[in-house]
CSV table of C-alpha atoms in Angstrom, one decimal:
chain,number,residue,atom,x,y,z
A,29,MET,CA,9.2,4.2,-7.4
A,30,ILE,CA,8.5,3.1,-11.2
A,31,SER,CA,8.5,-0.6,-10.4
A,32,GLY,CA,6.1,-0.2,-8.0
A,33,THR,CA,3.5,2.0,-9.8
A,34,TRP,CA,3.6,-0.6,-12.7
A,35,LEU,CA,3.1,-3.3,-10.5
A,36,ALA,CA,-0.2,-1.8,-9.1
A,37,ALA,CA,-0.9,-1.0,-12.4
A,38,MET,CA,-0.7,-4.5,-13.0
A,39,SER,CA,-2.5,-6.1,-10.5
A,40,LEU,CA,-5.2,-4.3,-12.0
A,41,PHE,CA,-5.2,-4.9,-15.1
A,42,LEU,CA,-4.8,-8.3,-13.8
A,43,ALA,CA,-7.6,-8.6,-10.9
A,44,PRO,CA,-10.7,-9.2,-13.2
A,45,ILE,CA,-8.7,-11.4,-15.2
A,46,TYR,CA,-8.5,-14.1,-12.1
A,47,VAL,CA,-12.0,-13.6,-11.0
A,48,HIS,CA,-12.9,-14.7,-14.8
A,49,LEU,CA,-11.0,-17.7,-14.5
A,50,LEU,CA,-10.6,-18.8,-11.1
A,51,GLY,CA,-14.3,-17.6,-10.0
A,52,ILE,CA,-15.1,-15.2,-6.9
A,53,GLU,CA,-14.2,-17.8,-4.9
A,54,ASN,CA,-11.0,-18.7,-5.6
A,55,TYR,CA,-10.2,-14.8,-6.1
A,56,GLY,CA,-11.4,-14.8,-2.2
A,57,LEU,CA,-9.0,-16.9,-1.8
A,58,ILE,CA,-6.3,-14.4,-2.9
A,59,GLY,CA,-6.7,-11.5,-1.0
A,60,LEU,CA,-7.1,-13.2,2.3
A,61,TYR,CA,-3.1,-13.9,0.5
A,62,VAL,CA,-2.6,-10.4,-0.3
A,63,ALA,CA,-4.5,-9.4,3.8
A,64,ALA,CA,-1.7,-12.0,5.4
A,65,LEU,CA,1.5,-10.9,3.0
A,66,ALA,CA,0.4,-7.2,4.1
A,67,MET,CA,0.8,-8.2,7.8
A,68,GLY,CA,3.7,-10.3,7.2
A,69,GLY,CA,5.0,-7.3,6.4
A,70,ILE,CA,5.0,-5.7,10.0
A,71,LEU,CA,8.4,-7.7,10.1
A,72,ASP,CA,9.8,-6.3,6.2
A,73,VAL,CA,9.2,-3.2,7.6
A,74,ALA,CA,10.1,-2.9,10.6
A,75,LEU,CA,13.0,-4.9,10.1
A,76,SER,CA,14.0,-4.0,6.2
A,77,ALA,CA,13.1,0.2,6.2
A,78,THR,CA,15.6,0.1,9.1
A,79,VAL,CA,18.8,-1.9,7.7
A,80,THR,CA,17.9,0.4,4.6
A,81,ARG,CA,18.9,3.5,7.0
A,82,GLU,CA,21.9,2.0,8.3
A,83,LEU,CA,23.7,0.4,5.8
A,84,ALA,CA,23.3,4.6,4.4
A,85,TRP,CA,24.3,5.7,7.2
A,86,ILE,CA,28.7,3.4,6.7
A,87,LEU,CA,28.5,3.7,3.4
A,88,ALA,CA,28.6,7.0,3.8
A,89,ARG,CA,32.0,6.3,6.0
A,90,THR,CA,34.7,4.8,4.5
A,91,GLU,CA,36.3,3.7,7.2
A,92,GLU,CA,32.8,1.6,8.6
A,93,ARG,CA,31.9,-0.6,5.2
A,94,SER,CA,33.7,-3.3,5.5
A,95,LYS,CA,31.4,-3.6,8.8
A,96,ILE,CA,28.1,-4.1,5.4
A,97,GLY,CA,29.1,-8.0,5.7
A,98,SER,CA,28.4,-8.5,9.0
A,99,LEU,CA,24.9,-6.5,9.5
A,100,LEU,CA,23.6,-7.6,6.0
A,101,PHE,CA,24.4,-11.6,7.3
A,102,SER,CA,23.0,-11.1,11.0
A,103,VAL,CA,19.7,-9.6,9.8
A,104,GLU,CA,19.5,-12.3,7.1
A,105,VAL,CA,19.4,-14.9,9.5
A,106,VAL,CA,16.8,-13.0,12.3
A,107,TYR,CA,15.3,-12.3,9.2
A,108,TRP,CA,14.4,-15.9,7.1
A,109,LEU,CA,14.4,-17.5,11.2
A,110,SER,CA,11.2,-15.3,12.0
A,111,VAL,CA,9.7,-15.9,9.1
A,112,LEU,CA,10.5,-19.6,9.2
A,113,VAL,CA,9.1,-19.8,13.1
A,114,LEU,CA,6.3,-18.1,12.1
A,115,ALA,CA,5.5,-20.0,9.1
A,116,PHE,CA,6.0,-22.9,10.8
A,117,LEU,CA,3.6,-22.3,13.4
A,118,LEU,CA,0.4,-20.8,11.4
A,119,LEU,CA,0.8,-24.5,9.5
A,120,VAL,CA,0.7,-26.5,13.0
A,121,ALA,CA,-2.5,-24.1,14.2
A,122,LEU,CA,-3.3,-24.7,10.9
A,123,ASN,CA,-3.5,-28.3,11.1
A,124,LEU,CA,-4.9,-28.1,14.5
A,125,PHE,CA,-8.2,-26.1,14.1
A,126,GLY,CA,-8.9,-26.9,10.7
A,127,VAL,CA,-10.6,-25.5,7.7
A,128,GLU,CA,-13.9,-24.2,8.9
A,129,TRP,CA,-13.7,-20.7,9.5
A,130,VAL,CA,-13.7,-21.1,5.6
A,131,HIS,CA,-17.3,-20.4,4.2
A,132,THR,CA,-17.7,-21.6,1.1
A,133,SER,CA,-20.0,-23.2,-1.6
A,134,THR,CA,-17.8,-24.9,-4.0
A,135,LEU,CA,-14.4,-25.8,-2.7
A,136,SER,CA,-13.8,-29.1,-0.5
A,137,ASP,CA,-12.3,-29.1,3.1
A,138,GLN,CA,-9.1,-30.6,1.0
A,139,GLN,CA,-8.3,-28.4,-1.2
A,140,ILE,CA,-8.8,-25.5,1.1
A,141,ARG,CA,-6.4,-26.4,3.4
A,142,GLU,CA,-4.4,-27.2,0.6
A,143,ALA,CA,-4.4,-23.9,-0.9
A,144,LEU,CA,-3.7,-22.7,2.5
A,145,SER,CA,-1.1,-24.9,3.1
A,146,LEU,CA,0.1,-23.3,-0.2
A,147,MET,CA,0.0,-19.2,0.6
A,148,LEU,CA,1.6,-19.9,3.7
A,149,LEU,CA,5.0,-21.2,1.6
A,150,SER,CA,4.7,-19.1,-0.7
A,151,LEU,CA,4.7,-16.1,1.4
A,152,ALA,CA,7.6,-17.0,3.8
A,153,ILE,CA,9.8,-17.6,0.5
A,154,GLN,CA,8.4,-13.9,-1.0
A,155,LEU,CA,8.8,-12.0,2.1
A,156,PRO,CA,12.7,-12.1,2.8
A,157,SER,CA,12.3,-10.5,-0.6
A,158,GLY,CA,12.1,-7.1,0.6
A,159,LEU,CA,15.1,-7.7,2.6
A,160,TYR,CA,17.4,-7.7,-0.1
A,161,THR,CA,15.0,-4.9,-2.1
A,162,ALA,CA,16.1,-3.0,1.4
A,163,SER,CA,19.6,-4.1,1.8
A,164,LEU,CA,20.0,-3.0,-2.3
A,165,VAL,CA,18.4,0.5,-1.7
A,166,GLY,CA,20.9,1.1,1.4
A,167,MET,CA,23.2,0.6,-0.7
A,168,HIS,CA,22.3,3.1,-3.4
A,169,LYS,CA,21.4,0.2,-5.8
A,170,GLN,CA,17.7,1.1,-6.7
A,171,THR,CA,18.2,0.2,-9.9
A,172,HIS,CA,19.0,-3.3,-9.3
A,173,SER,CA,15.8,-3.9,-7.9
A,174,SER,CA,13.8,-1.7,-9.2
A,175,VAL,CA,14.4,-3.8,-12.5
A,176,ILE,CA,14.0,-7.4,-10.5
A,177,MET,CA,10.9,-7.0,-9.2
A,178,ALA,CA,9.6,-5.3,-11.9
A,179,CYS,CA,11.0,-8.6,-14.1
A,180,LEU,CA,9.9,-10.9,-11.0
A,181,GLY,CA,6.1,-9.1,-10.7
A,182,THR,CA,5.7,-9.4,-14.3
A,183,LEU,CA,6.3,-12.3,-14.4
A,184,ARG,CA,4.3,-13.8,-11.7
A,185,GLY,CA,1.1,-12.2,-12.9
A,186,VAL,CA,0.9,-13.3,-15.8
A,187,GLY,CA,2.6,-16.2,-15.7
A,188,ALA,CA,-0.5,-16.9,-12.9
A,189,VAL,CA,-3.2,-16.0,-15.6
A,190,LEU,CA,-1.6,-18.6,-18.3
A,191,VAL,CA,-1.3,-21.2,-15.2
A,192,ALA,CA,-5.4,-20.2,-14.8
A,193,TRP,CA,-5.9,-20.1,-18.7
A,194,GLY,CA,-4.0,-22.6,-20.2
A,195,MET,CA,-3.3,-25.5,-17.4
A,196,SER,CA,-5.4,-25.5,-14.3
A,197,ASP,CA,-8.2,-23.1,-12.9
A,198,ASP,CA,-7.2,-24.6,-9.3
A,199,ILE,CA,-6.3,-22.0,-6.7
A,200,ARG,CA,-3.3,-24.5,-5.4
A,201,ALA,CA,-1.9,-24.1,-9.1
A,202,PHE,CA,-1.8,-20.6,-9.1
A,203,PHE,CA,0.0,-20.6,-5.9
A,204,LEU,CA,2.3,-23.4,-6.8
A,205,TRP,CA,3.3,-21.5,-9.5
A,206,TYR,CA,4.1,-18.2,-7.1
A,207,ILE,CA,6.2,-20.5,-5.0
A,208,ALA,CA,7.9,-21.0,-7.9
A,209,VAL,CA,8.3,-17.4,-9.1
A,210,GLY,CA,9.3,-16.1,-6.1
A,211,LEU,CA,12.2,-18.6,-5.3
A,212,LEU,CA,13.3,-17.2,-8.6
A,213,GLN,CA,12.9,-13.7,-7.3
A,214,VAL,CA,14.4,-14.1,-3.7
A,215,ALA,CA,17.5,-16.8,-4.6
A,216,TRP,CA,18.0,-13.8,-8.1
A,217,LEU,CA,18.3,-11.1,-5.1
A,218,ARG,CA,19.9,-12.4,-2.6
A,219,TRP,CA,22.7,-13.1,-5.0
A,220,GLN,CA,22.8,-9.1,-6.0
A,221,THR,CA,22.3,-8.2,-3.1
A,222,TRP,CA,25.6,-10.0,-1.6
A,223,SER,CA,27.2,-8.8,-5.3
A,224,CYS,CA,27.1,-5.9,-3.8
A,225,ALA,CA,28.0,-6.3,-0.6
A,226,ARG,CA,31.4,-7.6,-1.3
A,227,GLU,CA,32.4,-4.7,-3.4
A,228,PHE,CA,33.1,-3.8,0.3
A,229,GLY,CA,35.1,-6.4,1.9
A,230,GLY,CA,35.4,-7.4,5.1
A,231,TYR,CA,34.6,-10.2,6.8
A,232,ALA,CA,30.5,-11.0,7.3
A,233,HIS,CA,30.0,-13.3,9.7
A,234,PHE,CA,27.3,-12.8,12.8
A,235,SER,CA,27.5,-10.3,15.0
A,236,LEU,CA,25.4,-9.6,17.9
A,237,GLN,CA,26.9,-5.7,18.1
A,238,SER,CA,25.5,-5.6,14.6
A,239,LEU,CA,22.4,-6.1,15.9
A,240,SER,CA,22.6,-3.9,19.1
A,241,SER,CA,23.1,-1.3,17.0
A,242,ILE,CA,19.5,-0.8,15.1
A,243,LYS,CA,17.2,-2.9,17.7
A,244,ASN,CA,15.9,0.5,19.2
A,245,THR,CA,15.2,2.3,15.9
A,246,ALA,CA,13.8,-1.4,14.4
A,247,GLY,CA,12.0,-1.8,17.7
A,248,ALA,CA,9.7,1.6,16.7
A,249,MET,CA,9.5,1.1,13.7
A,250,LEU,CA,8.0,-2.9,14.6
A,251,LEU,CA,5.4,-1.3,17.4
A,252,ILE,CA,4.5,1.4,14.4
A,253,THR,CA,4.6,-1.0,11.4
A,254,ALA,CA,2.2,-4.1,13.4
A,255,MET,CA,-0.7,-1.2,14.6
A,256,GLY,CA,-0.9,0.3,10.7
A,257,MET,CA,-0.9,-3.1,9.3
A,258,MET,CA,-3.3,-5.0,11.5
A,259,LEU,CA,-5.6,-1.3,10.8
A,260,SER,CA,-5.7,-1.5,7.5
A,261,GLN,CA,-6.1,-5.3,7.1
A,262,MET,CA,-7.9,-6.4,9.9
A,263,ASP,CA,-11.1,-5.6,7.8
A,264,LYS,CA,-10.2,-8.2,5.4
A,265,ILE,CA,-9.1,-11.2,7.9
A,266,ALA,CA,-12.0,-10.5,10.3
A,267,LEU,CA,-14.4,-11.0,6.6
A,268,SER,CA,-12.8,-14.1,6.5
A,269,PHE,CA,-14.1,-15.4,9.7
A,270,MET,CA,-17.4,-14.2,9.2
A,271,VAL,CA,-18.5,-14.2,5.4
A,272,SER,CA,-18.5,-16.1,2.6
A,273,LEU,CA,-15.5,-17.2,0.8
A,274,LYS,CA,-17.7,-15.8,-2.3
A,275,SER,CA,-18.6,-12.5,-0.3
A,276,LEU,CA,-14.7,-12.0,1.0
A,277,GLY,CA,-14.3,-12.1,-3.5
A,278,TYR,CA,-16.3,-9.5,-4.3
A,279,TYR,CA,-14.8,-6.8,-1.2
A,280,THR,CA,-11.3,-7.4,-2.0
A,281,LEU,CA,-12.4,-6.3,-6.0
A,282,ALA,CA,-13.8,-3.7,-4.4
A,283,TRP,CA,-10.6,-3.3,-2.7
A,284,GLY,CA,-7.4,-4.1,-5.2
A,285,LEU,CA,-9.6,-0.9,-7.2
A,286,ALA,CA,-10.2,1.3,-4.5
A,287,SER,CA,-6.5,0.8,-3.7
A,288,GLY,CA,-5.4,2.3,-7.0
A,289,LEU,CA,-5.6,5.3,-6.1
A,290,SER,CA,-1.6,5.1,-4.2
A,291,ILE,CA,-1.0,4.8,-7.6
A,292,LEU,CA,-1.4,8.4,-8.1
A,293,ALA,CA,-0.7,9.8,-3.6
A,294,THR,CA,3.3,7.2,-3.0
A,295,PRO,CA,4.3,9.3,-5.9
A,296,VAL,CA,3.7,11.8,-3.9
A,297,ALA,CA,4.1,11.2,-0.6
A,298,GLN,CA,7.7,9.9,-1.6
A,299,GLY,CA,9.1,12.8,-3.2
A,300,PHE,CA,7.8,15.4,-0.6
A,301,SER,CA,9.1,12.4,2.1
A,302,ALA,CA,12.9,13.6,2.1
A,303,ARG,CA,12.2,17.6,2.3
A,304,PHE,CA,10.5,17.2,5.2
A,305,SER,CA,13.0,15.5,7.0
A,306,ALA,CA,15.8,18.0,5.7
A,307,LEU,CA,14.0,20.9,7.2
A,308,ALA,CA,12.6,18.9,10.2
A,309,SER,CA,16.7,19.0,10.5
A,310,ASP,CA,17.8,22.5,10.4
A,311,SER,CA,14.9,23.6,12.1
A,312,ASN,CA,12.8,25.8,9.6
A,313,GLU,CA,9.7,25.0,11.0
A,314,THR,CA,7.6,28.0,8.9
A,315,GLU,CA,8.6,26.2,5.8
A,316,LEU,CA,8.1,22.6,6.8
A,317,ALA,CA,5.0,24.0,7.5
A,318,ASN,CA,4.3,25.2,4.6
A,319,GLN,CA,5.3,22.6,2.6
A,320,VAL,CA,3.1,20.3,4.4
A,321,PHE,CA,0.2,22.6,3.3
A,322,SER,CA,0.8,22.2,-0.6
A,323,ALA,CA,1.5,18.7,-0.6
A,324,SER,CA,-1.7,18.3,1.3
A,325,GLN,CA,-3.2,20.2,-1.4
A,326,LEU,CA,-1.2,18.4,-4.4
A,327,MET,CA,-2.5,16.1,-2.4
A,328,TYR,CA,-6.0,16.6,-1.9
A,329,ALA,CA,-6.0,17.5,-5.9
A,330,LEU,CA,-4.8,14.5,-7.3
A,331,VAL,CA,-6.8,11.5,-5.3
A,332,ILE,CA,-10.0,13.2,-3.6
A,333,PRO,CA,-11.7,14.3,-7.9
A,334,PRO,CA,-11.2,10.3,-8.6
A,335,ALA,CA,-12.0,8.7,-5.6
A,336,ILE,CA,-15.8,10.8,-5.5
A,337,THR,CA,-16.3,10.2,-9.4
A,338,ILE,CA,-15.1,6.4,-9.2
A,339,SER,CA,-17.8,6.5,-6.0
A,340,LEU,CA,-20.7,7.6,-7.6
A,341,PHE,CA,-20.2,6.2,-10.6
A,342,ALA,CA,-19.1,2.4,-9.0
A,343,GLU,CA,-21.4,0.2,-10.4
A,344,GLU,CA,-20.6,1.9,-14.5
A,345,ILE,CA,-17.1,1.1,-13.1
A,346,MET,CA,-16.8,-2.4,-11.7
A,347,SER,CA,-18.7,-3.2,-14.6
A,348,VAL,CA,-16.6,-2.3,-17.8
A,349,TRP,CA,-13.8,-3.9,-15.2
A,350,VAL,CA,-14.8,-7.2,-14.8
A,351,ARG,CA,-17.4,-7.5,-17.5
A,352,ASN,CA,-19.7,-10.1,-14.9
A,353,PRO,CA,-22.4,-7.4,-14.1
A,354,SER,CA,-23.5,-9.8,-10.9
A,355,VAL,CA,-20.3,-9.2,-9.9
A,356,ALA,CA,-20.2,-5.6,-10.7
A,357,SER,CA,-23.4,-5.4,-8.5
A,358,ALA,CA,-22.6,-6.5,-5.3
A,359,SER,CA,-19.0,-5.6,-5.0
A,360,ALA,CA,-19.8,-1.5,-6.2
A,361,PRO,CA,-21.4,-0.6,-2.5
A,362,SER,CA,-18.1,-1.8,-1.0
A,363,LEU,CA,-16.4,-0.1,-3.5
A,364,SER,CA,-18.3,3.5,-3.3
A,365,LEU,CA,-17.3,3.7,0.9
A,366,LEU,CA,-13.9,2.1,-0.1
A,367,ALA,CA,-12.7,4.7,-2.5
A,368,LEU,CA,-13.6,7.3,-0.3
A,369,GLY,CA,-11.3,6.2,2.7
A,370,THR,CA,-8.6,5.6,0.4
A,371,ALA,CA,-8.8,9.0,-0.5
A,372,MET,CA,-9.2,9.8,3.1
A,373,VAL,CA,-5.9,7.9,3.9
A,374,SER,CA,-4.0,9.0,1.0
A,375,SER,CA,-4.6,12.6,2.5
A,376,ILE,CA,-2.6,11.8,5.2
A,377,TYR,CA,0.1,11.1,3.9
A,378,PRO,CA,2.0,14.8,4.3
A,379,PRO,CA,1.1,15.3,7.9
A,380,LEU,CA,1.9,11.9,8.6
A,381,ASN,CA,5.4,12.3,6.7
A,382,ALA,CA,6.0,15.5,8.8
A,383,LEU,CA,5.1,13.7,11.7
A,384,TYR,CA,7.9,11.0,11.3
A,385,ALA,CA,10.7,14.4,10.0
A,386,LYS,CA,10.0,15.6,13.3
A,387,LYS,CA,10.5,11.7,15.3
A,388,GLN,CA,7.1,12.2,16.9
A,389,PHE,CA,6.6,8.4,16.9
A,390,LYS,CA,5.0,8.6,20.2
A,391,SER,CA,2.1,10.5,18.9
A,392,VAL,CA,1.7,8.2,16.0
A,393,LEU,CA,1.2,5.2,18.3
A,394,ALA,CA,-0.6,6.8,20.3
A,395,VAL,CA,-3.0,7.6,17.6
A,396,GLN,CA,-2.7,4.0,16.5
A,397,LEU,CA,-3.8,2.3,19.5
A,398,VAL,CA,-6.6,4.6,20.3
A,399,CYS,CA,-7.8,3.4,17.0
A,400,LEU,CA,-7.0,-0.4,17.1
A,401,VAL,CA,-9.4,-0.1,20.4
A,402,VAL,CA,-11.6,1.6,19.5
A,403,PHE,CA,-12.5,0.4,15.8
A,404,PHE,CA,-11.9,-3.6,16.2
A,405,PRO,CA,-15.3,-3.7,17.8
A,406,LEU,CA,-16.3,-1.5,15.3
A,407,LEU,CA,-15.7,-3.9,13.3
A,408,LEU,CA,-17.1,-7.0,14.0
A,409,PHE,CA,-19.8,-5.3,15.4
A,410,LEU,CA,-20.3,-4.0,11.6
A,411,ILE,CA,-19.8,-6.7,9.8
A,412,GLY,CA,-21.8,-8.8,11.8
A,413,THR,CA,-25.2,-6.4,11.3
A,414,ASN,CA,-23.9,-5.2,7.5
A,415,GLY,CA,-21.8,-7.9,5.8
A,416,ILE,CA,-19.1,-7.2,3.8
A,417,LEU,CA,-20.6,-3.3,3.4
A,418,GLY,CA,-20.2,-2.5,7.1
A,419,ALA,CA,-16.3,-3.6,6.4
A,420,ALA,CA,-16.6,-0.6,4.3
A,421,TRP,CA,-18.5,1.6,6.1
A,422,SER,CA,-15.5,0.8,9.2
A,423,TRP,CA,-12.7,1.7,6.8
A,424,LEU,CA,-14.6,5.4,5.3
A,425,ILE,CA,-15.2,6.1,9.5
A,426,TYR,CA,-11.4,5.1,10.1
A,427,SER,CA,-10.1,7.5,7.8
A,428,VAL,CA,-11.5,10.2,8.9
A,429,VAL,CA,-10.7,10.2,11.9
A,430,LEU,CA,-7.0,9.4,11.3
A,431,TYR,CA,-7.2,12.2,9.2
A,432,LEU,CA,-8.6,15.0,11.2
A,433,SER,CA,-6.0,13.5,14.1
A,434,TYR,CA,-2.7,13.6,12.3
A,435,VAL,CA,-3.7,17.7,11.0
A,436,LEU,CA,-4.1,18.0,14.9
A,437,LEU,CA,-1.1,16.3,16.0
A,438,VAL,CA,0.7,18.7,13.5
A,439,THR,CA,-1.2,21.9,14.0
A,440,LYS,CA,0.1,21.4,18.0
A,441,LEU,CA,3.8,20.2,16.6
A,442,HIS,CA,4.1,24.1,15.6
A,443,GLY,CA,2.0,26.0,18.0
A,444,ASN,CA,0.0,27.0,14.7
A,445,MET,CA,-3.8,26.9,15.4
A,446,GLY,CA,-4.8,28.7,12.5
A,447,MET,CA,-3.0,25.2,10.4
A,448,PRO,CA,-6.6,23.2,10.5
A,449,THR,CA,-8.3,26.2,8.9
A,450,ARG,CA,-6.8,25.9,6.3
A,451,PHE,CA,-6.5,22.9,5.2
A,452,PHE,CA,-9.9,22.4,6.6
A,453,LYS,CA,-11.5,25.1,4.4
A,454,SER,CA,-8.8,23.9,0.8
A,455,PHE,CA,-10.4,19.8,1.9
A,456,VAL,CA,-14.0,20.6,1.6
A,457,LEU,CA,-13.6,22.7,-1.0
A,458,VAL,CA,-12.2,20.0,-3.6
A,459,VAL,CA,-15.0,17.8,-1.9
A,460,VAL,CA,-17.4,20.2,-2.9
A,461,THR,CA,-16.4,20.9,-6.1
A,462,SER,CA,-15.8,17.4,-6.8
A,463,ILE,CA,-19.0,16.3,-5.4
A,464,ALA,CA,-21.0,18.6,-8.0
A,465,VAL,CA,-18.8,18.0,-11.2
A,466,SER,CA,-19.2,14.1,-10.7
A,467,TRP,CA,-22.8,14.7,-10.0
A,468,PHE,CA,-24.0,16.7,-12.0
A,469,ALA,CA,-22.3,14.6,-14.9
A,470,LYS,CA,-24.1,11.7,-13.6
A,471,LYS,CA,-27.9,13.3,-14.2
A,472,ILE,CA,-26.0,14.1,-17.7
A,473,ILE,CA,-25.7,10.8,-18.8
A,474,GLY,CA,-27.9,9.5,-16.7
A,475,ASP,CA,-28.0,5.3,-17.5
A,476,ALA,CA,-26.0,5.8,-20.4
A,477,SER,CA,-24.9,1.7,-21.6
A,478,TYR,CA,-21.7,0.9,-20.7
A,479,GLY,CA,-18.9,0.2,-22.9
A,480,PRO,CA,-16.4,2.7,-23.8
A,481,LEU,CA,-18.4,5.9,-24.5
A,482,LEU,CA,-19.3,5.4,-20.8
A,483,ILE,CA,-15.9,5.2,-19.7
A,484,GLY,CA,-14.5,8.3,-22.6
A,485,MET,CA,-17.2,10.2,-20.9
A,486,ILE,CA,-16.3,9.4,-17.2
A,487,GLY,CA,-12.6,10.2,-18.0
A,488,MET,CA,-14.0,13.6,-19.6
A,489,VAL,CA,-15.6,13.7,-15.5
A,490,LEU,CA,-11.9,12.5,-13.8
A,491,VAL,CA,-10.2,15.9,-16.0
A,492,ALA,CA,-12.7,18.1,-14.9
A,493,GLY,CA,-12.6,17.2,-11.7
A,494,TRP,CA,-9.2,17.5,-11.7
A,495,LEU,CA,-9.1,21.1,-12.6
A,496,SER,CA,-12.1,22.5,-10.5
A,497,ALA,CA,-9.4,20.7,-7.7
A,498,VAL,CA,-6.6,23.2,-8.9
A,499,LEU,CA,-8.6,25.7,-9.1
A,500,VAL,CA,-9.9,26.3,-5.7
A,501,CYS,CA,-6.4,26.1,-4.4
A,502,PRO,CA,-5.0,29.2,-5.1
A,503,GLU,CA,-1.9,28.4,-3.5
A,504,LEU,CA,-1.4,25.3,-5.4
A,505,ARG,CA,-2.6,26.3,-8.6
A,506,ILE,CA,-0.2,29.5,-8.3
A,507,ARG,CA,2.9,27.2,-7.7
A,508,LEU,CA,2.6,24.9,-10.6
A,509,GLY,CA,2.0,28.2,-12.3
A,510,LEU,CA,5.1,28.8,-11.5
A,511,MET,CA,6.3,25.4,-12.7
A,512,ILE,CA,4.9,25.5,-15.4
A,513,ASN,CA,6.9,28.2,-16.4
A,514,SER,CA,10.0,27.7,-15.2
A,515,TYR,CA,9.7,24.1,-17.3
A,516,ARG,CA,8.8,27.2,-20.4
A,517,PHE,CA,11.6,28.8,-19.8
A,518,ARG,CA,14.2,26.0,-19.7
A,519,ALA,CA,12.5,25.0,-22.3
A,520,ARG,CA,13.6,28.0,-24.8
A,521,ASN,CA,16.7,28.7,-23.9
A,522,PHE,CA,17.4,24.5,-24.2
């Protein structure tokens, strides 16, 4: 979790440097790469998450531990073959259909073709890292994977900046560096994974029996992940075909800043997930409903105030971040909407984790399928009429529908028709108070010049938004008070 937070924060720091050194069109290609990497994560999450659970299950049974090597080797073979075949097919498609679908004014067709080819090679090398990371987590070696990912992620990001600054600002050099670090990362992770696996003994061989033991779980996760990834990344993929590379660069920049809210949301989601599973396994429905509501209130208080602050101060924040007025002006409208949509998506994590804990996979799949059928045509229409702003509107509308759907599903699951009122009341109170605080501050600050003083003032607005959110959520305020008193008691008796 710490390594993920570090890498997310570093991405926010490096993004404006990439734009400055490479240009906004090249940054659009990086955005396409990030979207493709996320789409490739369909395979990663489906197999890797299953492997983590299966390895943890085997590890808990001493007599079964010798099977770890065979399971790991079997999944590894399937994973690598799938990734290489997919990369090969995409390379063939690239050569057959060309790059005319990429709209650019500064890059030649040869540059784009070579950049996309290197991008696919980088994807094929980087994706298997997820398998080895998940295997280390399943064998309770999280520290090993976190250290490797943090170190190599830092080397990848900072090294790419140094390459662009000191050697070449060609996007092909950028992806060549990614390939080099990717090879080092996957080799290091694989060596570490097998070093740990060999400690449990057994003969590692390809086993269809090992694969059959995980096929049902992997299949369910594959469907859920595929739907989720397509819904979250289809805006970038569609934009790459329908707008210029420069416009895609503006959108990618706005998306990167808005997705920084995940730094706040992810720890909360991960922290409550195990608790939800334990309560679900004990059939403690009342306490599970209370915990979901508490997690939701905490999520609202954490992500909604910064989302609204970013939305109202989008151009000011973007200007300080990228230090380029024209880029900030072009990206800010999309940022306003994307920040709100990302906050809404973050707000679904508690009810969604509760549905997972209760193994309500079919309900989640049904919601995602309906959203895919409805929102893909809507996305295409809005992009066709409004460009990147239309894509941002589609993301916001989709996130609102998703939030309402999952809250209602959790309500149906618990049979408590009063739950939606509790959820929506807390949500609306946090939204209204956050808007009031940010709007009032916007009027006071006015047209203040950009700089450290402005950022300091926006920071004060954010703190005020957080405090107001806590004040309007009585249950959250009580829980935080009890937590603070507990820490004080421990400190006093230390």
